[in-house]
Tab-separated table of C-alpha atoms in Angstrom:
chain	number	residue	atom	x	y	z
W	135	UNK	CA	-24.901	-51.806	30.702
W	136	UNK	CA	-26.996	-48.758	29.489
W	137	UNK	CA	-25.609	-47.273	25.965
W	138	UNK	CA	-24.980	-43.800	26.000
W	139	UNK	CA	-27.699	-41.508	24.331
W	140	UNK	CA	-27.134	-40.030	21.315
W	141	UNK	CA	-29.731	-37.691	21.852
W	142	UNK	CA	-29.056	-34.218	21.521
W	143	UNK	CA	-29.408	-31.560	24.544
W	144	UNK	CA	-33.217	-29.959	25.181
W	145	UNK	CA	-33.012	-26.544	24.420
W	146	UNK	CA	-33.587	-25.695	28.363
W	147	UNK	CA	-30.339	-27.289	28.328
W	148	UNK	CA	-28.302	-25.767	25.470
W	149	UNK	CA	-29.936	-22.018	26.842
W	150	UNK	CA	-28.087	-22.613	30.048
W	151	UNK	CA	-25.196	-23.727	28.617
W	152	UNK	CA	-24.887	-20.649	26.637
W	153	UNK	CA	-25.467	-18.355	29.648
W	154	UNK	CA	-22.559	-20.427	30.918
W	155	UNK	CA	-20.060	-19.483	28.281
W	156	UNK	CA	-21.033	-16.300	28.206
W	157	UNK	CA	-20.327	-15.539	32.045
W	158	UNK	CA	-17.094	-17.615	31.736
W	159	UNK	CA	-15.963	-15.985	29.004
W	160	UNK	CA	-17.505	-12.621	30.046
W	161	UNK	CA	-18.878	-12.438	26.203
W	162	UNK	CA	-21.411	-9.221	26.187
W	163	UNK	CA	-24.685	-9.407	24.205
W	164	UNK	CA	-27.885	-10.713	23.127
W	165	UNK	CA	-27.915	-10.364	19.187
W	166	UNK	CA	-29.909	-13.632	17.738
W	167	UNK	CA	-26.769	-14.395	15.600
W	168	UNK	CA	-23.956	-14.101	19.009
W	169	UNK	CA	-26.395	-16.407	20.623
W	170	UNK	CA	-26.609	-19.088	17.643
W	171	UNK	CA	-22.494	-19.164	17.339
W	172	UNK	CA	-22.318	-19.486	21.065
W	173	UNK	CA	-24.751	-22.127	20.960
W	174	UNK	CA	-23.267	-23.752	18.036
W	175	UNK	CA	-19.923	-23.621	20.072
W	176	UNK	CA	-20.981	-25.052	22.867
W	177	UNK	CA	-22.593	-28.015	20.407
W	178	UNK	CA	-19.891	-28.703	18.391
W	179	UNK	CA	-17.502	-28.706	21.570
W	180	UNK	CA	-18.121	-32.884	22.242
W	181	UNK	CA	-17.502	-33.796	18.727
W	182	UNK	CA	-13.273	-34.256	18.281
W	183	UNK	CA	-13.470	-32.446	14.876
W	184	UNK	CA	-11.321	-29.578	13.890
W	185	UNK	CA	-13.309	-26.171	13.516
W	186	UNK	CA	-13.103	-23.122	11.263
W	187	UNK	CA	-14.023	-20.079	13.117
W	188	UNK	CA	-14.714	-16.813	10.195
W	189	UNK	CA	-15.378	-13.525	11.071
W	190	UNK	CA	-14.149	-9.690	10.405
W	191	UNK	CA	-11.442	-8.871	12.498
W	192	UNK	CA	-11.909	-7.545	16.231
W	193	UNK	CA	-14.931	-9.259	16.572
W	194	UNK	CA	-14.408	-11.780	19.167
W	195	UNK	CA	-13.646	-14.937	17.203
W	196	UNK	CA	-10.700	-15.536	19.992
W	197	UNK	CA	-13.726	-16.348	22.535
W	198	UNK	CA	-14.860	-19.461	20.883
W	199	UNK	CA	-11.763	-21.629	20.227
W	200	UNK	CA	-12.443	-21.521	24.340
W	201	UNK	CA	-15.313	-22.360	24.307
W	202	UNK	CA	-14.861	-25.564	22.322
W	203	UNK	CA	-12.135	-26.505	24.542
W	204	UNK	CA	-13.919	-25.581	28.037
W	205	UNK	CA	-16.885	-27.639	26.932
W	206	UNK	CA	-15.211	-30.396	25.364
W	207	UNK	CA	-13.197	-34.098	26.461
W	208	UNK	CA	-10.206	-31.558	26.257
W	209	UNK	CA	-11.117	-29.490	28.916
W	210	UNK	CA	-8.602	-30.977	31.026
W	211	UNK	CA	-5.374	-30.810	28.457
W	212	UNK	CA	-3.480	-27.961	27.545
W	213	UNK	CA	-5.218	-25.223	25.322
W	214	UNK	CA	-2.313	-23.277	23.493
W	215	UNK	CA	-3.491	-20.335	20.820
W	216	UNK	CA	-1.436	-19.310	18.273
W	217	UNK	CA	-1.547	-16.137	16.364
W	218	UNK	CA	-0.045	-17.534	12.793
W	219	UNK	CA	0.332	-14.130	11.411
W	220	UNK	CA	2.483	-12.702	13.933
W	221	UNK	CA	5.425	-15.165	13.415
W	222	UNK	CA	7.910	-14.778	11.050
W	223	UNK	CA	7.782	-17.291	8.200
W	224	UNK	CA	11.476	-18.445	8.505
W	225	UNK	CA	10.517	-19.640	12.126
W	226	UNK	CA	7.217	-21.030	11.961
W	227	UNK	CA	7.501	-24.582	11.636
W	228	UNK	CA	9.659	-24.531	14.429
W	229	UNK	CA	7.462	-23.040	16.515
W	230	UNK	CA	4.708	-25.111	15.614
W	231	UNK	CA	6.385	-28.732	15.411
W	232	UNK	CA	9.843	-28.113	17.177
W	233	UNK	CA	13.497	-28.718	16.373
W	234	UNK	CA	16.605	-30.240	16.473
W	235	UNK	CA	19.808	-28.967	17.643
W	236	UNK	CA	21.830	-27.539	15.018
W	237	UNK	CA	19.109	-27.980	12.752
W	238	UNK	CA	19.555	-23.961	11.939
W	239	UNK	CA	21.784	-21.222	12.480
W	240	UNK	CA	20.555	-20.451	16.713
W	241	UNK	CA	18.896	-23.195	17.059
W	242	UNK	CA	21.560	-23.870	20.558
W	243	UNK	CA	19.625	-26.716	21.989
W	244	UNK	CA	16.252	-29.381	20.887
W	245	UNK	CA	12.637	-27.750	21.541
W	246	UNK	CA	9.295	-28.787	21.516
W	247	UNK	CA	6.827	-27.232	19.275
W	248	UNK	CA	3.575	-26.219	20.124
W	249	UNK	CA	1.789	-29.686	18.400
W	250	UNK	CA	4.285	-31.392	20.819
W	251	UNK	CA	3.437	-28.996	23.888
W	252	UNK	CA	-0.251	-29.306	23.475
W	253	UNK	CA	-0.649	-33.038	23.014
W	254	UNK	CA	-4.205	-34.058	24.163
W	255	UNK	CA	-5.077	-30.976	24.148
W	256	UNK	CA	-6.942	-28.504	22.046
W	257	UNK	CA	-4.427	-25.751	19.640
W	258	UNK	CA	-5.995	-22.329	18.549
W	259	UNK	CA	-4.538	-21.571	15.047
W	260	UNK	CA	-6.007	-17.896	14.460
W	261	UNK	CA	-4.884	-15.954	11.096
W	262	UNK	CA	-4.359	-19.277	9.405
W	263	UNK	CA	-4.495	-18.100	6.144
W	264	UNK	CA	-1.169	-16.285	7.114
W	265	UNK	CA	0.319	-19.844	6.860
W	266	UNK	CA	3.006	-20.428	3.829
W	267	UNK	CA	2.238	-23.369	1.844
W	268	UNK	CA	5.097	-25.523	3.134
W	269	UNK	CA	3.365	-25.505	6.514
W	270	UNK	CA	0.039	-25.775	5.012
W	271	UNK	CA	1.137	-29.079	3.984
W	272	UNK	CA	3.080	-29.937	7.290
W	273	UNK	CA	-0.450	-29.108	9.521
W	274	UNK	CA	-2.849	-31.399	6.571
W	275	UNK	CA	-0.578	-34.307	7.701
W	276	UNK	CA	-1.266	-33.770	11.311
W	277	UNK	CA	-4.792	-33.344	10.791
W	278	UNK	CA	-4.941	-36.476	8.761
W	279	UNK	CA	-2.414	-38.677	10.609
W	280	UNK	CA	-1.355	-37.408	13.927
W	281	UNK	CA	1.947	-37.335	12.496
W	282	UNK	CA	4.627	-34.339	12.290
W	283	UNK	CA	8.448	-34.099	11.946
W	284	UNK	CA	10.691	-31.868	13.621
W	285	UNK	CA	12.567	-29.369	11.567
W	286	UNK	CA	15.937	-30.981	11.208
W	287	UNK	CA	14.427	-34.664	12.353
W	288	UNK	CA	13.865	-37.603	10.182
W	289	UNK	CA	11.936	-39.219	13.241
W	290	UNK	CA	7.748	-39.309	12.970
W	291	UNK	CA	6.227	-38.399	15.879
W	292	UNK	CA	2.863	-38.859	16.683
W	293	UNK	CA	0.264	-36.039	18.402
W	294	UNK	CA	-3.393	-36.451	19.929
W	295	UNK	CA	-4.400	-32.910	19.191
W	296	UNK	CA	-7.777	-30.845	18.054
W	297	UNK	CA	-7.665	-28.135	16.264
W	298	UNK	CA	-9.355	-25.001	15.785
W	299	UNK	CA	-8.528	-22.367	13.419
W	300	UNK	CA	-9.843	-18.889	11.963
W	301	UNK	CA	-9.899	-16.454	10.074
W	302	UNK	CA	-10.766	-13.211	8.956
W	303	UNK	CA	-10.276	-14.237	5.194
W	304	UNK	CA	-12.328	-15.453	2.391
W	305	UNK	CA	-10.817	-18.860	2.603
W	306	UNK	CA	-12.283	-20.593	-1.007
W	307	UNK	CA	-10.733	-16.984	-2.531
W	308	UNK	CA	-7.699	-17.566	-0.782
W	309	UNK	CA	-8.142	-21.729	-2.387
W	310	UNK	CA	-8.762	-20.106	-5.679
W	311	UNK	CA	-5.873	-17.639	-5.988
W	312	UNK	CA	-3.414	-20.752	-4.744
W	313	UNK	CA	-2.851	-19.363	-1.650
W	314	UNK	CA	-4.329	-22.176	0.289
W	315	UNK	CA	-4.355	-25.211	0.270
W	316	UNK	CA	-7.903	-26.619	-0.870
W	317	UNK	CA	-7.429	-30.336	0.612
W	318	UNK	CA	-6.312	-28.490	3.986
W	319	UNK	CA	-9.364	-26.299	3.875
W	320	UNK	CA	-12.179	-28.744	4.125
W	321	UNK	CA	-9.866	-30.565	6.614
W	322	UNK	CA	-10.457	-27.505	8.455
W	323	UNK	CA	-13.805	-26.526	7.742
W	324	UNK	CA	-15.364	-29.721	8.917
W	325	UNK	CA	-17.245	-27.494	11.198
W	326	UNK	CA	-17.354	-23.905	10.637
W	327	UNK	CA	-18.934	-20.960	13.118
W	328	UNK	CA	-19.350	-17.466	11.745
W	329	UNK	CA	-18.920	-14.756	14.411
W	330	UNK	CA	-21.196	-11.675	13.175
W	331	UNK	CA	-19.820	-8.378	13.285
W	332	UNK	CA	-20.966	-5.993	15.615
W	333	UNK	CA	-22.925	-3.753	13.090
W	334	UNK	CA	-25.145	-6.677	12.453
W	335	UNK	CA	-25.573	-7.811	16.296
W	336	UNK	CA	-27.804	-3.826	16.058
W	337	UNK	CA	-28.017	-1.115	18.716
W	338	UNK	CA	-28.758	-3.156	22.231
W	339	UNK	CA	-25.652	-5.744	21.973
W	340	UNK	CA	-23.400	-1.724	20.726
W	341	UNK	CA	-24.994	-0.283	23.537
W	342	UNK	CA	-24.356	-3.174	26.280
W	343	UNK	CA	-21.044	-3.240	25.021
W	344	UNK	CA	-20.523	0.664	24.879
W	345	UNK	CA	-21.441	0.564	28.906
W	346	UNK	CA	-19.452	-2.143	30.006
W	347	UNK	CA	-16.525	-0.154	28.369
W	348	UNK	CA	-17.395	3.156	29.922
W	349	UNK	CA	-17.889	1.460	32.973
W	350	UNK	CA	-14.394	-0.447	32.995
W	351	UNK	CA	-12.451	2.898	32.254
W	352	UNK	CA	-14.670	4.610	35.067
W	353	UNK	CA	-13.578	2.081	37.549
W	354	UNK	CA	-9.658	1.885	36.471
W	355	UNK	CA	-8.931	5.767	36.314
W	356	UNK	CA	-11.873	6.525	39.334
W	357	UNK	CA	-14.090	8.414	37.222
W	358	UNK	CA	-17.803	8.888	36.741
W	359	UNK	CA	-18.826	6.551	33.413
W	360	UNK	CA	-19.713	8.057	30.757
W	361	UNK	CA	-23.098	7.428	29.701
W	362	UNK	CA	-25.026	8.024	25.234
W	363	UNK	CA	-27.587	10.415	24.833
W	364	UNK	CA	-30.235	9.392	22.202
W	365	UNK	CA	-28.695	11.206	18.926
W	366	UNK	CA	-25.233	9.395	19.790
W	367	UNK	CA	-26.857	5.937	20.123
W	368	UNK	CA	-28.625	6.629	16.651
W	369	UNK	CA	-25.331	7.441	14.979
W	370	UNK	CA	-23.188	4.585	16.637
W	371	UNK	CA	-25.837	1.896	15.851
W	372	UNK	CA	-25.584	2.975	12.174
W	373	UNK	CA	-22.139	3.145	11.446
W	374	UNK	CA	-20.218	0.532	9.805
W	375	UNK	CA	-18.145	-0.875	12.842
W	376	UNK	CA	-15.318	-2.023	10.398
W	377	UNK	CA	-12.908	-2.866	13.669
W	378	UNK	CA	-16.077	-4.306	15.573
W	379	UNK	CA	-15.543	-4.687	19.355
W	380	UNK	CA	-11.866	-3.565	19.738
W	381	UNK	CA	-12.768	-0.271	17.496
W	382	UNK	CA	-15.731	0.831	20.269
W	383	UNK	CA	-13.744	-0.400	22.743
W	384	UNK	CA	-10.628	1.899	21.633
W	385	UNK	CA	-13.705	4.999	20.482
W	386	UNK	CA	-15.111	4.828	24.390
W	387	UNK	CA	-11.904	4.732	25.865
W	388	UNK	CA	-11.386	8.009	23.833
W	389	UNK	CA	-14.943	9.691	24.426
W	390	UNK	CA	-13.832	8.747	28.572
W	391	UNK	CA	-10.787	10.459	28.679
W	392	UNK	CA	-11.479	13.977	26.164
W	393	UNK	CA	-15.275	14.822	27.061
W	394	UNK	CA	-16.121	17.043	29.494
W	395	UNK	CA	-19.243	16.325	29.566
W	396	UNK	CA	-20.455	12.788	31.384
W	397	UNK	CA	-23.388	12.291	28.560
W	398	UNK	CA	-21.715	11.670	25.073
W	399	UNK	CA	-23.887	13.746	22.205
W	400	UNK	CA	-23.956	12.905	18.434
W	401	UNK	CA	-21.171	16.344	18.142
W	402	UNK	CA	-18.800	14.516	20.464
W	403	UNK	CA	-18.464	11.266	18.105
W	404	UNK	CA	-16.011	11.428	15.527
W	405	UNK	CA	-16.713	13.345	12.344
W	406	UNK	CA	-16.080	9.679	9.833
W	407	UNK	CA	-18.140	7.723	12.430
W	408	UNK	CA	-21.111	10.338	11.085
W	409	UNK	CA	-19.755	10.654	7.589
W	410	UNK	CA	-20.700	6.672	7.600
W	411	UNK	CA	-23.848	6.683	9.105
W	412	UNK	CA	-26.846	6.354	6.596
W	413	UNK	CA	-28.900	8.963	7.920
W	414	UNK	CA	-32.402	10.007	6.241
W	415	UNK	CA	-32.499	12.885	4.533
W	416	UNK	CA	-32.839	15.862	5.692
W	417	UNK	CA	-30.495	15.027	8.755
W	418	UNK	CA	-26.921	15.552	7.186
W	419	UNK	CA	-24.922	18.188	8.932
W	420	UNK	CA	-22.996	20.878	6.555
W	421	UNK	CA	-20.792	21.520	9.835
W	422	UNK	CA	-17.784	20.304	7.692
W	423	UNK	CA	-16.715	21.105	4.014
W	424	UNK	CA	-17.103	17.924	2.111
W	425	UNK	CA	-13.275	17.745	0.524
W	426	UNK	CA	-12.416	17.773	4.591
W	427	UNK	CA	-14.266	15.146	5.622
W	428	UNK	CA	-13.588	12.873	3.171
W	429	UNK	CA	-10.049	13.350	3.938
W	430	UNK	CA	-10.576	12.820	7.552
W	431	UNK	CA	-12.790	9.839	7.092
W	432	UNK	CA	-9.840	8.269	5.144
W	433	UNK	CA	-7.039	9.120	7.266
W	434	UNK	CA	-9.227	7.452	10.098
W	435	UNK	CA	-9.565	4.403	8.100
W	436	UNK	CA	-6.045	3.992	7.364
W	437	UNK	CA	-5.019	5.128	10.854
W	438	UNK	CA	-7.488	2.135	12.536
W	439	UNK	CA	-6.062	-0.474	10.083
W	440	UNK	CA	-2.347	0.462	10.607
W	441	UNK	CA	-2.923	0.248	14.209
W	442	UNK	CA	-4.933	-3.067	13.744
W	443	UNK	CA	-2.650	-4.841	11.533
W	444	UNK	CA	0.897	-3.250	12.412
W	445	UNK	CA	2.238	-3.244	8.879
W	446	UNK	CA	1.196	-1.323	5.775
W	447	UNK	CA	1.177	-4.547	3.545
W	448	UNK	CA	-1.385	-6.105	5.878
W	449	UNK	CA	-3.384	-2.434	6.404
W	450	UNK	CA	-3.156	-2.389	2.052
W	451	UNK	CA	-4.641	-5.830	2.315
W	452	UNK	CA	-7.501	-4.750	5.031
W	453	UNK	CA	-8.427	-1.874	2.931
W	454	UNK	CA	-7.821	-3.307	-0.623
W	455	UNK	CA	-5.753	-0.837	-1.921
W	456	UNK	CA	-2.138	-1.003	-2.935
W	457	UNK	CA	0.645	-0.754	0.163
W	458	UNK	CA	2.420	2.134	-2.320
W	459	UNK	CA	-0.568	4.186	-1.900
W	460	UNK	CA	-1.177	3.495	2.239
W	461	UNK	CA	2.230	4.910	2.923
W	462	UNK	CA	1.734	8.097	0.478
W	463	UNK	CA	-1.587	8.807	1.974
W	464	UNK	CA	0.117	8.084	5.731
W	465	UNK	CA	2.735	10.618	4.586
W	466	UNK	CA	-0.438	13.000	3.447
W	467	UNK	CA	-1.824	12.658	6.551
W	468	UNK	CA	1.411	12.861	8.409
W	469	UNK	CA	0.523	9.504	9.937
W	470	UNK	CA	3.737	8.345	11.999
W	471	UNK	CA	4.532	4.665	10.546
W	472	UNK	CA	6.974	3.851	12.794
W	473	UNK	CA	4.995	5.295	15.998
W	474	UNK	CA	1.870	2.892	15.079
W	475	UNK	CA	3.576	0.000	14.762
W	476	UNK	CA	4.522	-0.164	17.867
W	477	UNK	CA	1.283	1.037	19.787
């Protein structure tokens, strides 16, 4: 009997395997450094090792957990994606390994966790860092053994399971500051895939992506798609991007619906999009006193990461300033707390 070849793909190969995922998964670009995490994805996928997936926040890092799992052993098992920092941490081992009746106050009847619900199968951990320590130490057993315990349970149960986690945070910080685990993190970061942010993937993958947006809104509210003269594409493939895909996304959306014009010009973008663009000198409009559009530039910032994050801790965090002074600076800016959180 023939042995298997260990003998990796020819390039012809991995090239269509990217174009693949990225029709699949209807991923939008062409940037060197999309292609190479795609491709790197798709690579990985075969080998049964846990995955670290990095990356600034809102740039796509969701897409390649799938990835790993469509092109993988896996493919046929259960893929289950949990968002660790959206679950309380009073409930969180229970909804990761399950629990016994009675083993808390509403805890009416036994359930499975999602370790237990995904067995064979492929589990998305994204925000890990969000993870207390006590769980920390629950998911290094898993990784190492197979083995959990439901909350409440003295019983060892056993789980087939890969995992893939990310993160927008500085892990080794995070390791540094005792905030993670450091024997969980290279656990973890067996493999690791950094998802670039849109500011770095330049002008044709913003561009690409801008269209596809316009053309999505144009086709869900029947209206002609807006299309970016030259001085707008200049400015939007300078700025900073600091909510990558889901911020342009959210700014075309916006451009759709309140121009009245069908071409978008450089005085239609927002007045912080051009406050952060580098231009050369010379260029710099005086439209604007200064004082104002510095303060409109930061109640934009704080406004995108209240509505990213939902919470002004994690908005504090995002912007590395205190939480005290996001909610006097919402109050400033008359920036409704309440109203965001729920959007």
């Amino acid at each position: 009997m023939p042995r298997k070849s260990n003998t990796p793909p020819a390039p012809a190969t991995q090239e269509r395997e990217v174009q693949t995922a990225k029709q699949r998964f209807s991923i939008i670009g062409n940037s060197q450094a999309l292609l190479a995490a795609i491709e790197r994805a798709v690579k990985v996928a075969p080998i049964d090792l846990s995955v670290l997936v990095t990356g600034e926040s809102g740039s796509g890092k969701e897409f390649f957990p799938k990835i790993i799992h469509a092109f993988g052993a896996r493919k046929h098992k259960k893929y289950i994606a949990v968002n660790c920092g959206a679950i309380p941490e009073g409930t969180i081992d229970s909804e990761l390994f399950g629990h016994e009746k009675g083993s808390f106050t509403g805890a009416i009847s036994a359930r499975k966790g999602y370790f237990e619900e995904a067995d064979g199968g492929t589990i998305f951990l994204d925000e890990v860092a969000e993870l207390p320590l006590t769980t920390q130490a629950r998911l290094l057993r898993v990784l190492e053994t197979g083995e959990f315990l439901k909350v409440g349970s003295s019983v060892v149960q056993k789980t087939d399971i890969r995992v893939v986690a990310a993160t927008n945070v500085d892990l080794l910080k995070a390791v540094e500051k005792g905030k993670f685990r450091e024997d969980l993190y290279y656990r973890l970061s067996t493999i690791q895939i950094h998802v670039p942010n849109l500011h770095d993937r330049g002008e044709e993958d913003i561009m690409l992506l801008s269209r596809k947006f316009a053309h999505d809104f144009s086709e869900k509210y029947m209206t002609a798609p807006v299309t970016f003269g030259p001085e707008a594409r200049r400015y939007m493939s300078l700025y900073r991007w600091p909510g990558n895909v889901r911020e342009l996304r959210a700014l075309v959306q916006s451009l759709a619906t309140m121009s009245e014009e069908e071409t978008i010009t450089m005085q239609d973008l927002p007045q912080y999009m051009q406050a952060q663009s580098p231009l050369p000198q010379g260029s710099v409009s005086f439209r604007q006193p200064m004082r104002e559009a510095v303060a409109e530039l930061e109640r934009n910032m704080i406004m995108a990461a209240l509505t990213e994050t939902g919470s002004t801790y994690k908005a504090a965090r995002r912007l590395k300033v205190s939480q005290s002074t996001i909610v006097r600076k919402a109050q400033r800016y008359k920036i409704g707390l309440v109203e965001i959180a729920h959007k």
